[in-house]
Amino acid sequence: DDSFLKNIPVAHYVKSKKWKEDPETLKLVNEKGGSNFWNVAGERMLVMGKENAGIDEIWAHPFMALRDYEAGIVNADSILWLKNYKAEITTRPESMTRIYNIDGISIKEIITASDSKPSAAVHYELKSDRGIKLAVKFKSNLRFMWPYSERTTNNVKYCWSDNLSAFVVHDSYAKLTSIIGASKKPLNKAVDHSVNFDARLKTVKTDQPAVSAYSIYDLGENENLDLVITASNEGLQKSVDEFLSAISDPEKIYKSAERHSKKTLNNSLMITSPDKTFNEGYKWALIGTDRFFVNTPGLGKSLVAGYSTTAKGWDGNQKINGRPGYAWYFGRDGVWTSFALLDYGDFEKVKSVLEFMGKYQDLNGKIFHELTTSGAVHYDASDSTPLYIILAGRYFRSTNDLKFLKDNWPRIKKAIDFCYSTDTDKDHLIENTNVGHGWVEGGGLYTAHTEVYLAACWSNALNEAGNMANTLGLKDESKIYLNEASAVKKIINNDFWNNENDFLSFSKMKDG
């Protein structure tokens, strides 16, 4: 029932034009195709899959918007699914391109995600002396991010909207919404709950909490087609507005992502060496790092720790995994990555990371270890808090952003005081005991009262605190912090250092 969409402006079909890819852009080419993992991502949309065909998953944090996307050519009463054919693969910072050659038909498929909007697009270019019928199928389950159950959004609703000329999938409150439509009207379409569509688009019942859909498009000789996927946790109207904007000119999603990638490279510290492979790898590292910056509406913007599909849980033991890799916010990982961002010049993102950590600082001053994009937060690390102090200090020294320092000093001071409070035996060393893990989270090494790594973080945090306090005119506090930093450094050099074997001991036990 699409009655709730009746007042939405009617979508106008647009003629899909050939997308112009920059021949000079950074790219990787695989002429044979393969099973390597890939992703294209912006602040609001994450698209992932295997190289050769399809899209495994699309996430619009904090939920999975679409999964199991496949395309194929209708051939009489069967479908030639593209996944069964080898493709030439080109990976660019802004896109993933596949070219399939099947019985005299050439199909180019370009997949891209907006750098800042909750939209993605799949573009098809047909080169053939005859027309084809292109079939597309996909699922949507609105799977809410771990640690919530796959049944959290169990009541998934759906419809085909004639006004939008698109599939609309949403939860009971129309809060989580996915919209999937194309630049031309489908020749045929179907959508149903709790079914799969098999290789011939026949209905197969399933107990999965998902919606399955397919559509078939009639493409003339050398015609193009654009599909747009928009998803948001900000309600149906927001998604509709984004979809109408995106479908009016799908190429602008690609061009925006391309401009963002070029801006990232142009505005970053560049390293050029005699090694061509290193030079390209360094650029890809900048692009890859930039993709980990995620904006979750209602939470904020910061760095997540890694991407993968939900094919596997912890050691593959989870029945249904709700984690797209390590794509939730981390404390220490965000700080260590931010050190690199400072070094290549992306100060604005580092500022956002610091503000995000300060926003979710515990009442006692502790900085979180994990914060899922669905809003579950854990404070089980001992090193996130001193690392936050270090990052604040390095950010200030890199930018001289005095306003930020003044505005955030209460949070920084609270973090410093929390660290002091964890030195229960007053030996100048902050502690892991009853505070949390440091770099080592478990196993035989997780027996430390104070790791040498944690002690080193504390010494460095105190140095940064001393510099920040001095800048703010807090001379007495600055002196205390700097003297304490020297004391901790001396303990590391004298107590942790093993002269006999010339190495640093891993940790100090409670007995000293």
Coordinates of C-alpha atoms in Angstrom, one line a residue:
D1 CA 0.0 0.0 0.0
D2 CA 1.7 3.2 -1.2
S3 CA -1.1 5.5 0.0
F4 CA 1.3 7.3 2.3
L5 CA 3.3 8.3 -0.8
K6 CA 0.4 9.8 -2.7
N7 CA 1.4 13.4 -2.0
I8 CA 5.0 13.0 -3.1
P9 CA 5.9 14.7 -6.4
V10 CA 5.9 12.3 -9.3
A11 CA 9.4 11.2 -10.3
H12 CA 10.3 12.2 -13.9
Y13 CA 12.3 9.6 -15.8
V14 CA 15.6 11.0 -17.1
K15 CA 17.6 9.9 -20.1
S16 CA 20.8 8.2 -18.8
K17 CA 23.9 9.7 -20.4
K18 CA 27.3 8.0 -20.8
W19 CA 29.4 8.7 -17.7
K20 CA 32.8 10.2 -18.4
E21 CA 35.5 8.5 -16.4
D22 CA 38.8 10.3 -16.0
P23 CA 41.5 8.4 -17.8
E24 CA 44.2 10.0 -15.7
T25 CA 42.7 9.1 -12.3
L26 CA 44.3 6.7 -9.9
K27 CA 43.1 3.2 -10.8
L28 CA 43.8 -0.5 -10.5
V29 CA 42.9 -2.8 -13.4
N30 CA 42.3 -6.5 -13.2
E31 CA 41.6 -7.9 -16.7
K32 CA 40.5 -11.3 -15.4
G33 CA 38.1 -10.3 -12.6
G34 CA 38.3 -12.1 -9.3
S35 CA 37.0 -12.6 -5.8
N36 CA 38.8 -9.8 -4.1
F37 CA 36.9 -7.6 -1.7
W38 CA 36.1 -4.0 -2.7
N39 CA 34.3 -1.1 -1.3
V40 CA 33.3 2.4 -2.3
A41 CA 32.2 4.6 0.5
G42 CA 31.4 8.2 1.6
E43 CA 30.4 9.7 4.9
R44 CA 26.8 8.3 4.6
M45 CA 26.9 5.2 2.3
L46 CA 29.0 2.1 2.3
V47 CA 28.9 -0.3 -0.8
M48 CA 30.8 -3.6 -0.6
G49 CA 31.2 -6.8 -2.6
K50 CA 33.5 -9.2 -4.4
E51 CA 35.2 -8.1 -7.6
N52 CA 33.6 -10.2 -10.3
A53 CA 29.9 -9.4 -9.9
G54 CA 27.1 -7.9 -7.9
I55 CA 26.9 -6.0 -4.6
D56 CA 27.0 -8.0 -1.4
E57 CA 25.8 -5.2 0.9
I58 CA 25.0 -1.5 1.1
W59 CA 25.0 0.1 4.6
A60 CA 23.6 3.5 5.5
H61 CA 24.6 3.6 9.1
P62 CA 23.2 2.4 11.4
F63 CA 21.5 -0.2 9.2
M64 CA 21.9 -2.4 6.1
A65 CA 19.9 -0.8 3.3
L66 CA 20.4 -3.5 0.6
R67 CA 22.1 -6.8 0.0
D68 CA 22.6 -9.6 -2.6
Y69 CA 22.3 -7.3 -5.6
E70 CA 22.7 -9.1 -8.9
A71 CA 22.2 -8.2 -12.6
G72 CA 21.8 -10.3 -15.7
I73 CA 20.5 -10.4 -19.3
V74 CA 17.2 -12.0 -20.0
N75 CA 17.6 -14.8 -22.5
A76 CA 14.3 -16.5 -23.6
D77 CA 13.1 -18.2 -20.4
S78 CA 16.4 -18.0 -18.5
I79 CA 18.7 -15.2 -17.3
L80 CA 22.4 -14.9 -18.0
W81 CA 23.5 -13.6 -14.6
L82 CA 26.7 -11.5 -14.9
K83 CA 28.2 -13.3 -11.9
N84 CA 28.8 -16.3 -14.2
Y85 CA 31.0 -14.4 -16.6
K86 CA 34.5 -12.9 -16.2
A87 CA 34.7 -9.2 -16.2
E88 CA 37.5 -6.6 -16.7
I89 CA 37.7 -4.8 -13.4
T90 CA 38.8 -1.2 -12.9
T91 CA 38.9 0.2 -9.3
R92 CA 39.1 3.9 -8.9
P93 CA 38.9 6.0 -5.7
E94 CA 35.3 7.1 -6.6
S95 CA 34.0 3.9 -8.3
M96 CA 34.2 0.3 -9.2
T97 CA 33.8 -0.5 -13.0
R98 CA 33.2 -3.9 -14.6
I99 CA 33.0 -4.6 -18.4
Y100 CA 31.3 -7.9 -19.4
N101 CA 31.5 -9.2 -23.0
I102 CA 28.7 -11.9 -23.6
D103 CA 27.9 -13.2 -27.1
G104 CA 28.6 -9.9 -28.9
I105 CA 27.1 -7.8 -26.1
S106 CA 29.2 -5.4 -24.1
I107 CA 27.9 -4.2 -20.8
K108 CA 29.8 -1.6 -18.7
E109 CA 28.7 -1.4 -15.0
I110 CA 29.9 1.5 -12.8
I111 CA 29.2 1.5 -9.1
T112 CA 29.7 4.6 -7.0
A113 CA 28.6 6.1 -3.7
S114 CA 28.1 9.8 -2.8
D115 CA 30.9 11.4 -0.7
S116 CA 28.4 13.1 1.6
K117 CA 24.8 12.1 0.7
P118 CA 23.1 8.8 1.7
S119 CA 22.9 7.7 -2.0
A120 CA 24.6 5.3 -4.3
A121 CA 24.2 4.6 -8.1
V122 CA 24.8 1.7 -10.5
H123 CA 25.2 2.8 -14.1
Y124 CA 24.9 0.5 -17.1
E125 CA 26.2 1.2 -20.6
L126 CA 25.2 -1.2 -23.4
K127 CA 27.3 -1.6 -26.6
S128 CA 25.4 -3.8 -29.0
D129 CA 23.8 -3.9 -32.4
R130 CA 20.6 -5.2 -30.7
G131 CA 18.6 -4.4 -27.6
I132 CA 18.5 -6.4 -24.4
K133 CA 16.3 -6.9 -21.3
L134 CA 18.4 -6.2 -18.2
A135 CA 17.2 -8.0 -15.0
V136 CA 18.1 -6.8 -11.5
K137 CA 17.3 -8.5 -8.2
F138 CA 18.1 -7.6 -4.6
K139 CA 17.1 -8.0 -1.0
S140 CA 16.6 -5.5 1.8
N141 CA 16.3 -6.5 5.5
L142 CA 17.0 -3.1 7.2
R143 CA 19.3 -5.1 9.5
F144 CA 20.1 -2.8 12.5
M145 CA 23.8 -2.6 13.5
W146 CA 25.3 -5.0 16.0
P147 CA 24.8 -5.6 18.9
Y148 CA 21.1 -5.5 18.2
S149 CA 19.3 -8.7 17.0
E150 CA 18.5 -9.3 13.4
R151 CA 14.8 -9.2 14.6
T152 CA 15.0 -5.6 15.8
T153 CA 13.6 -4.4 12.5
N154 CA 11.6 -7.6 11.9
N155 CA 8.4 -5.8 10.7
V156 CA 9.8 -4.8 7.4
K157 CA 7.2 -3.1 5.1
Y158 CA 7.5 -2.5 1.4
C159 CA 5.7 -1.3 -1.8
W160 CA 6.2 -0.3 -5.3
S161 CA 5.5 3.5 -5.6
D162 CA 4.2 4.6 -8.9
N163 CA 4.8 8.2 -7.9
L164 CA 8.5 7.5 -7.3
S165 CA 8.7 4.7 -9.8
A166 CA 10.8 2.9 -7.2
F167 CA 10.7 0.2 -4.5
V168 CA 10.3 1.6 -1.0
V169 CA 11.2 -0.5 2.0
H170 CA 10.9 0.8 5.6
D171 CA 10.3 -0.3 9.2
S172 CA 7.1 0.1 11.2
Y173 CA 7.7 3.7 12.0
A174 CA 9.1 4.6 8.5
K175 CA 12.3 5.7 10.3
L176 CA 14.7 3.3 8.5
T177 CA 14.0 3.6 4.8
S178 CA 15.5 2.3 1.6
I179 CA 14.4 3.5 -1.9
I180 CA 15.6 1.8 -5.1
G181 CA 14.6 3.1 -8.5
A182 CA 15.9 3.7 -12.0
S183 CA 16.1 6.3 -14.7
K184 CA 13.4 4.5 -16.8
K185 CA 10.2 2.6 -16.1
P186 CA 10.7 -1.2 -15.7
L187 CA 9.1 -3.5 -18.2
N188 CA 8.3 -5.9 -15.3
K189 CA 8.7 -5.9 -11.6
A190 CA 7.9 -7.9 -8.4
V191 CA 8.4 -7.5 -4.7
D192 CA 7.4 -9.7 -1.8
H193 CA 8.1 -10.4 1.8
S194 CA 10.0 -13.5 3.0
V195 CA 10.8 -14.8 -0.4
N196 CA 13.9 -15.3 -2.6
F197 CA 13.8 -15.0 -6.4
D198 CA 15.9 -17.8 -7.9
A199 CA 18.0 -17.8 -11.1
R200 CA 14.9 -17.7 -13.2
L201 CA 13.1 -15.1 -10.9
K202 CA 10.8 -17.8 -9.6
T203 CA 9.5 -17.4 -6.0
V204 CA 11.3 -19.4 -3.3
K205 CA 9.9 -19.2 0.2
T206 CA 12.3 -18.3 3.1
D207 CA 12.0 -17.5 6.8
Q208 CA 14.6 -14.6 6.5
P209 CA 13.2 -11.3 7.8
A210 CA 13.8 -9.7 4.4
V211 CA 12.1 -8.2 1.3
S212 CA 13.1 -9.5 -2.1
A213 CA 12.5 -7.7 -5.4
Y214 CA 13.3 -7.8 -9.0
S215 CA 12.8 -5.5 -12.0
I216 CA 13.4 -5.9 -15.8
Y217 CA 14.4 -3.0 -18.0
D218 CA 14.1 -2.9 -21.8
L219 CA 17.4 -1.4 -23.1
G220 CA 17.6 -0.4 -26.8
E221 CA 20.8 -0.5 -28.9
N222 CA 23.6 1.3 -27.1
E223 CA 21.3 2.6 -24.4
N224 CA 22.3 3.5 -20.9
L225 CA 20.5 2.9 -17.6
D226 CA 21.0 4.3 -14.0
L227 CA 19.8 2.7 -10.8
V228 CA 19.8 4.8 -7.6
I229 CA 19.7 3.6 -4.0
T230 CA 19.0 6.0 -1.3
A231 CA 18.7 5.1 2.4
S232 CA 18.4 7.0 5.7
N233 CA 17.6 6.6 9.4
E234 CA 16.1 10.1 9.3
G235 CA 12.6 9.1 8.1
L236 CA 10.7 8.5 4.9
Q237 CA 10.4 12.1 3.7
K238 CA 14.2 12.7 4.1
S239 CA 14.8 9.6 2.0
V240 CA 12.3 10.6 -0.6
D241 CA 13.9 14.1 -0.9
E242 CA 17.3 12.5 -1.4
F243 CA 16.0 10.0 -3.9
L244 CA 14.3 12.7 -6.0
S245 CA 17.4 14.8 -6.0
A246 CA 19.7 11.8 -6.9
I247 CA 17.5 10.3 -9.7
S248 CA 17.2 13.7 -11.4
D249 CA 20.8 13.4 -12.3
P250 CA 22.5 10.2 -11.2
E251 CA 25.8 11.1 -12.7
K252 CA 26.2 13.9 -10.1
I253 CA 26.7 11.2 -7.5
Y254 CA 29.7 9.9 -9.5
K255 CA 31.1 13.4 -10.2
S256 CA 30.8 14.5 -6.6
A257 CA 32.6 11.4 -5.4
E258 CA 35.3 12.0 -8.1
R259 CA 35.8 15.6 -7.0
H260 CA 36.0 14.6 -3.3
S261 CA 38.7 12.0 -4.1
K262 CA 40.8 14.5 -6.1
K263 CA 40.4 17.1 -3.3
T264 CA 41.6 14.5 -0.8
L265 CA 44.7 13.9 -2.8
N266 CA 45.3 17.5 -3.7
N267 CA 45.0 18.7 -0.1
S268 CA 47.1 16.0 1.5
L269 CA 50.8 15.8 2.1
M270 CA 52.1 13.9 -1.0
I271 CA 55.2 11.7 -1.0
T272 CA 56.9 10.9 -4.3
S273 CA 59.6 8.3 -4.4
P274 CA 61.6 6.5 -7.2
D275 CA 59.2 3.5 -6.6
K276 CA 56.1 3.8 -8.7
T277 CA 54.3 1.1 -6.7
F278 CA 55.0 2.8 -3.4
N279 CA 53.7 6.1 -4.8
E280 CA 50.4 4.6 -6.0
G281 CA 50.1 2.6 -2.7
Y282 CA 50.5 5.8 -0.7
K283 CA 47.7 7.5 -2.6
W284 CA 45.5 4.5 -2.1
A285 CA 46.3 4.6 1.6
L286 CA 45.0 8.2 1.7
I287 CA 41.8 7.3 -0.1
G288 CA 41.3 4.2 2.0
T289 CA 41.7 6.1 5.3
D290 CA 39.3 8.9 4.1
R291 CA 36.7 6.2 3.5
F292 CA 36.7 5.3 7.2
F293 CA 35.3 8.7 8.2
V294 CA 31.6 8.1 8.8
N295 CA 28.6 10.4 9.6
T296 CA 25.8 8.7 11.5
P297 CA 22.8 11.0 11.8
G298 CA 21.9 11.3 15.5
L299 CA 25.5 10.3 16.6
G300 CA 28.0 12.4 14.8
K301 CA 31.2 12.1 12.6
S302 CA 34.3 10.1 13.4
L303 CA 36.5 7.3 12.2
V304 CA 35.4 3.7 12.1
A305 CA 38.0 0.9 12.2
G306 CA 37.4 -1.3 9.2
Y307 CA 35.1 -2.6 6.5
S308 CA 33.9 -6.1 5.5
T309 CA 30.7 -7.8 4.8
T310 CA 28.6 -9.6 7.4
A311 CA 29.5 -13.1 6.0
K312 CA 31.4 -13.9 9.1
G313 CA 31.1 -13.2 12.8
W314 CA 33.6 -13.8 15.5
D315 CA 35.4 -16.8 14.0
G316 CA 32.3 -17.4 11.8
N317 CA 30.3 -18.6 14.8
Q318 CA 27.5 -16.0 14.7
K319 CA 24.2 -17.3 13.2
I320 CA 23.5 -13.9 11.7
N321 CA 26.3 -11.3 11.9
G322 CA 25.3 -7.7 12.2
R323 CA 28.7 -6.1 11.8
P324 CA 30.1 -4.9 8.5
G325 CA 33.6 -5.6 9.5
Y326 CA 34.9 -3.2 12.2
A327 CA 32.7 -0.4 10.9
W328 CA 31.9 1.1 14.2
Y329 CA 33.6 3.9 16.1
F330 CA 36.7 3.1 18.2
G331 CA 38.7 5.1 20.7
R332 CA 42.3 4.1 20.4
D333 CA 42.0 3.1 16.7
G334 CA 40.5 6.5 15.9
V335 CA 43.4 8.2 17.7
W336 CA 46.2 6.3 16.1
T337 CA 44.6 6.9 12.7
S338 CA 44.2 10.6 13.5
F339 CA 47.9 10.8 14.2
A340 CA 48.3 9.9 10.5
L341 CA 45.6 12.4 9.4
L342 CA 47.4 15.2 11.2
D343 CA 50.6 14.3 9.5
Y344 CA 49.1 14.4 6.0
G345 CA 47.0 17.5 6.8
D346 CA 43.4 16.6 7.3
F347 CA 42.9 18.7 10.4
E348 CA 39.1 19.1 10.1
K349 CA 38.5 15.3 10.4
V350 CA 40.8 15.1 13.5
K351 CA 38.9 18.0 15.1
S352 CA 35.6 16.0 14.4
V353 CA 37.1 12.9 16.0
L354 CA 38.1 14.8 19.1
E355 CA 34.7 16.4 19.4
F356 CA 33.0 13.0 18.9
M357 CA 35.1 11.5 21.7
G358 CA 34.4 14.4 24.0
K359 CA 30.7 14.2 23.3
Y360 CA 30.5 10.6 24.5
Q361 CA 33.0 11.0 27.4
D362 CA 31.9 9.1 30.4
L363 CA 30.8 11.0 33.5
N364 CA 34.1 10.0 35.2
G365 CA 36.1 11.4 32.3
K366 CA 36.9 8.1 30.6
I367 CA 36.9 7.9 26.8
F368 CA 35.1 5.1 25.1
H369 CA 36.7 2.1 23.5
E370 CA 33.8 1.2 21.1
L371 CA 30.7 3.0 20.0
T372 CA 28.5 1.2 17.4
T373 CA 26.7 3.2 14.8
S374 CA 23.5 2.0 16.5
G375 CA 24.5 3.8 19.7
A376 CA 25.9 1.1 22.0
V377 CA 29.0 2.3 23.8
H378 CA 31.7 0.5 25.8
Y379 CA 34.3 2.0 28.1
D380 CA 36.5 -1.1 28.5
A381 CA 39.9 0.2 27.4
S382 CA 42.6 1.8 29.6
D383 CA 44.5 3.6 26.8
S384 CA 41.7 5.5 25.0
T385 CA 41.7 8.2 27.6
P386 CA 45.5 9.1 27.6
L387 CA 45.5 8.8 23.8
Y388 CA 42.6 11.3 23.6
I389 CA 44.8 13.8 25.6
I390 CA 47.7 13.1 23.3
L391 CA 45.6 13.7 20.2
A392 CA 44.2 16.9 21.6
G393 CA 47.7 18.2 22.3
R394 CA 49.0 17.2 18.8
Y395 CA 46.0 18.7 17.1
F396 CA 46.6 22.0 18.9
R397 CA 50.3 22.0 18.1
S398 CA 49.5 21.3 14.4
T399 CA 46.7 23.9 14.1
N400 CA 47.2 26.5 16.9
D401 CA 43.4 26.3 17.2
L402 CA 43.2 28.2 20.5
K403 CA 39.4 28.4 20.4
F404 CA 39.1 24.6 20.2
L405 CA 41.5 24.3 23.1
K406 CA 39.6 26.7 25.3
D407 CA 36.3 25.2 24.5
N408 CA 37.4 21.6 25.1
W409 CA 39.8 22.1 28.0
P410 CA 37.1 21.1 30.6
R411 CA 36.8 17.7 28.8
I412 CA 40.6 17.3 28.5
K413 CA 41.1 18.2 32.2
K414 CA 38.4 15.7 33.1
A415 CA 40.3 13.0 31.1
I416 CA 43.6 13.9 32.8
D417 CA 41.9 13.7 36.2
F418 CA 40.4 10.3 35.4
C419 CA 43.9 9.0 34.4
Y420 CA 45.3 10.2 37.8
S421 CA 42.5 8.4 39.6
T422 CA 43.6 5.1 38.2
D423 CA 47.0 5.2 39.9
T424 CA 45.6 3.5 43.0
D425 CA 49.1 2.5 44.4
K426 CA 50.5 6.0 43.8
D427 CA 53.6 4.7 41.9
H428 CA 53.1 7.4 39.1
L429 CA 51.8 4.8 36.7
I430 CA 48.2 4.6 35.5
E431 CA 46.8 1.1 35.6
N432 CA 45.1 -1.6 33.6
T433 CA 43.8 -3.3 36.7
N434 CA 40.0 -2.6 37.0
V435 CA 40.4 0.0 34.3
G436 CA 40.6 -2.1 31.1
H437 CA 42.8 -3.5 28.4
G438 CA 45.5 -1.7 26.6
W439 CA 46.7 -2.8 23.2
V440 CA 46.4 -6.5 24.4
E441 CA 42.8 -7.4 24.9
G442 CA 43.1 -11.0 26.0
G443 CA 45.2 -14.2 26.3
G444 CA 48.2 -14.9 28.4
L445 CA 49.7 -11.4 28.1
Y446 CA 46.5 -9.8 29.6
T447 CA 47.9 -10.0 33.1
A448 CA 49.3 -6.5 33.4
H449 CA 48.9 -4.1 36.3
T450 CA 50.5 -1.5 34.0
E451 CA 51.6 -2.2 30.5
V452 CA 54.8 -0.4 29.3
Y453 CA 52.7 0.8 26.4
L454 CA 50.1 2.3 28.7
A455 CA 52.9 3.9 30.8
A456 CA 54.4 5.4 27.6
C457 CA 51.0 6.8 26.6
W458 CA 50.6 8.4 30.0
S459 CA 54.1 10.0 29.8
N460 CA 53.3 11.5 26.4
A461 CA 49.8 12.6 27.5
L462 CA 51.3 14.4 30.5
N463 CA 53.7 16.2 28.2
E464 CA 50.9 17.3 25.9
A465 CA 48.8 18.3 28.9
G466 CA 51.7 20.5 30.2
N467 CA 52.0 22.3 26.9
M468 CA 48.2 22.9 26.6
A469 CA 48.0 24.1 30.2
N470 CA 50.9 26.5 29.7
T471 CA 49.2 27.9 26.6
L472 CA 46.1 28.6 28.7
G473 CA 48.1 30.4 31.4
L474 CA 47.7 27.5 33.9
K475 CA 51.4 27.6 34.9
D476 CA 51.1 25.6 38.1
E477 CA 49.2 22.8 36.5
S478 CA 51.6 22.8 33.5
K479 CA 54.6 22.4 35.9
I480 CA 52.9 19.5 37.7
Y481 CA 52.1 17.7 34.4
L482 CA 55.6 18.1 33.0
N483 CA 57.3 17.0 36.2
E484 CA 55.0 13.9 36.3
A485 CA 55.8 13.1 32.7
S486 CA 59.6 13.1 33.5
A487 CA 59.0 10.9 36.5
V488 CA 57.0 8.3 34.4
K489 CA 59.7 8.4 31.6
K490 CA 62.3 7.7 34.2
I491 CA 60.4 4.7 35.5
I492 CA 60.1 3.3 32.0
N493 CA 63.8 3.7 31.4
N494 CA 64.9 2.3 34.8
D495 CA 62.2 -0.2 36.0
F496 CA 60.9 -1.6 32.7
W497 CA 64.2 -1.7 31.0
N498 CA 66.0 -5.1 31.4
N499 CA 69.7 -4.4 31.2
E500 CA 70.7 -8.1 31.2
N501 CA 68.8 -8.9 28.0
D502 CA 68.5 -5.4 26.5
F503 CA 64.7 -5.2 26.1
L504 CA 61.7 -3.5 27.6
S505 CA 59.6 -5.7 29.9
F506 CA 56.0 -5.9 28.9
S507 CA 54.4 -5.0 32.2
K508 CA 54.7 -4.3 35.9
M509 CA 52.7 -6.6 38.2
K510 CA 51.0 -5.5 41.3
D511 CA 53.9 -6.5 43.4
G512 CA 56.2 -4.2 41.5

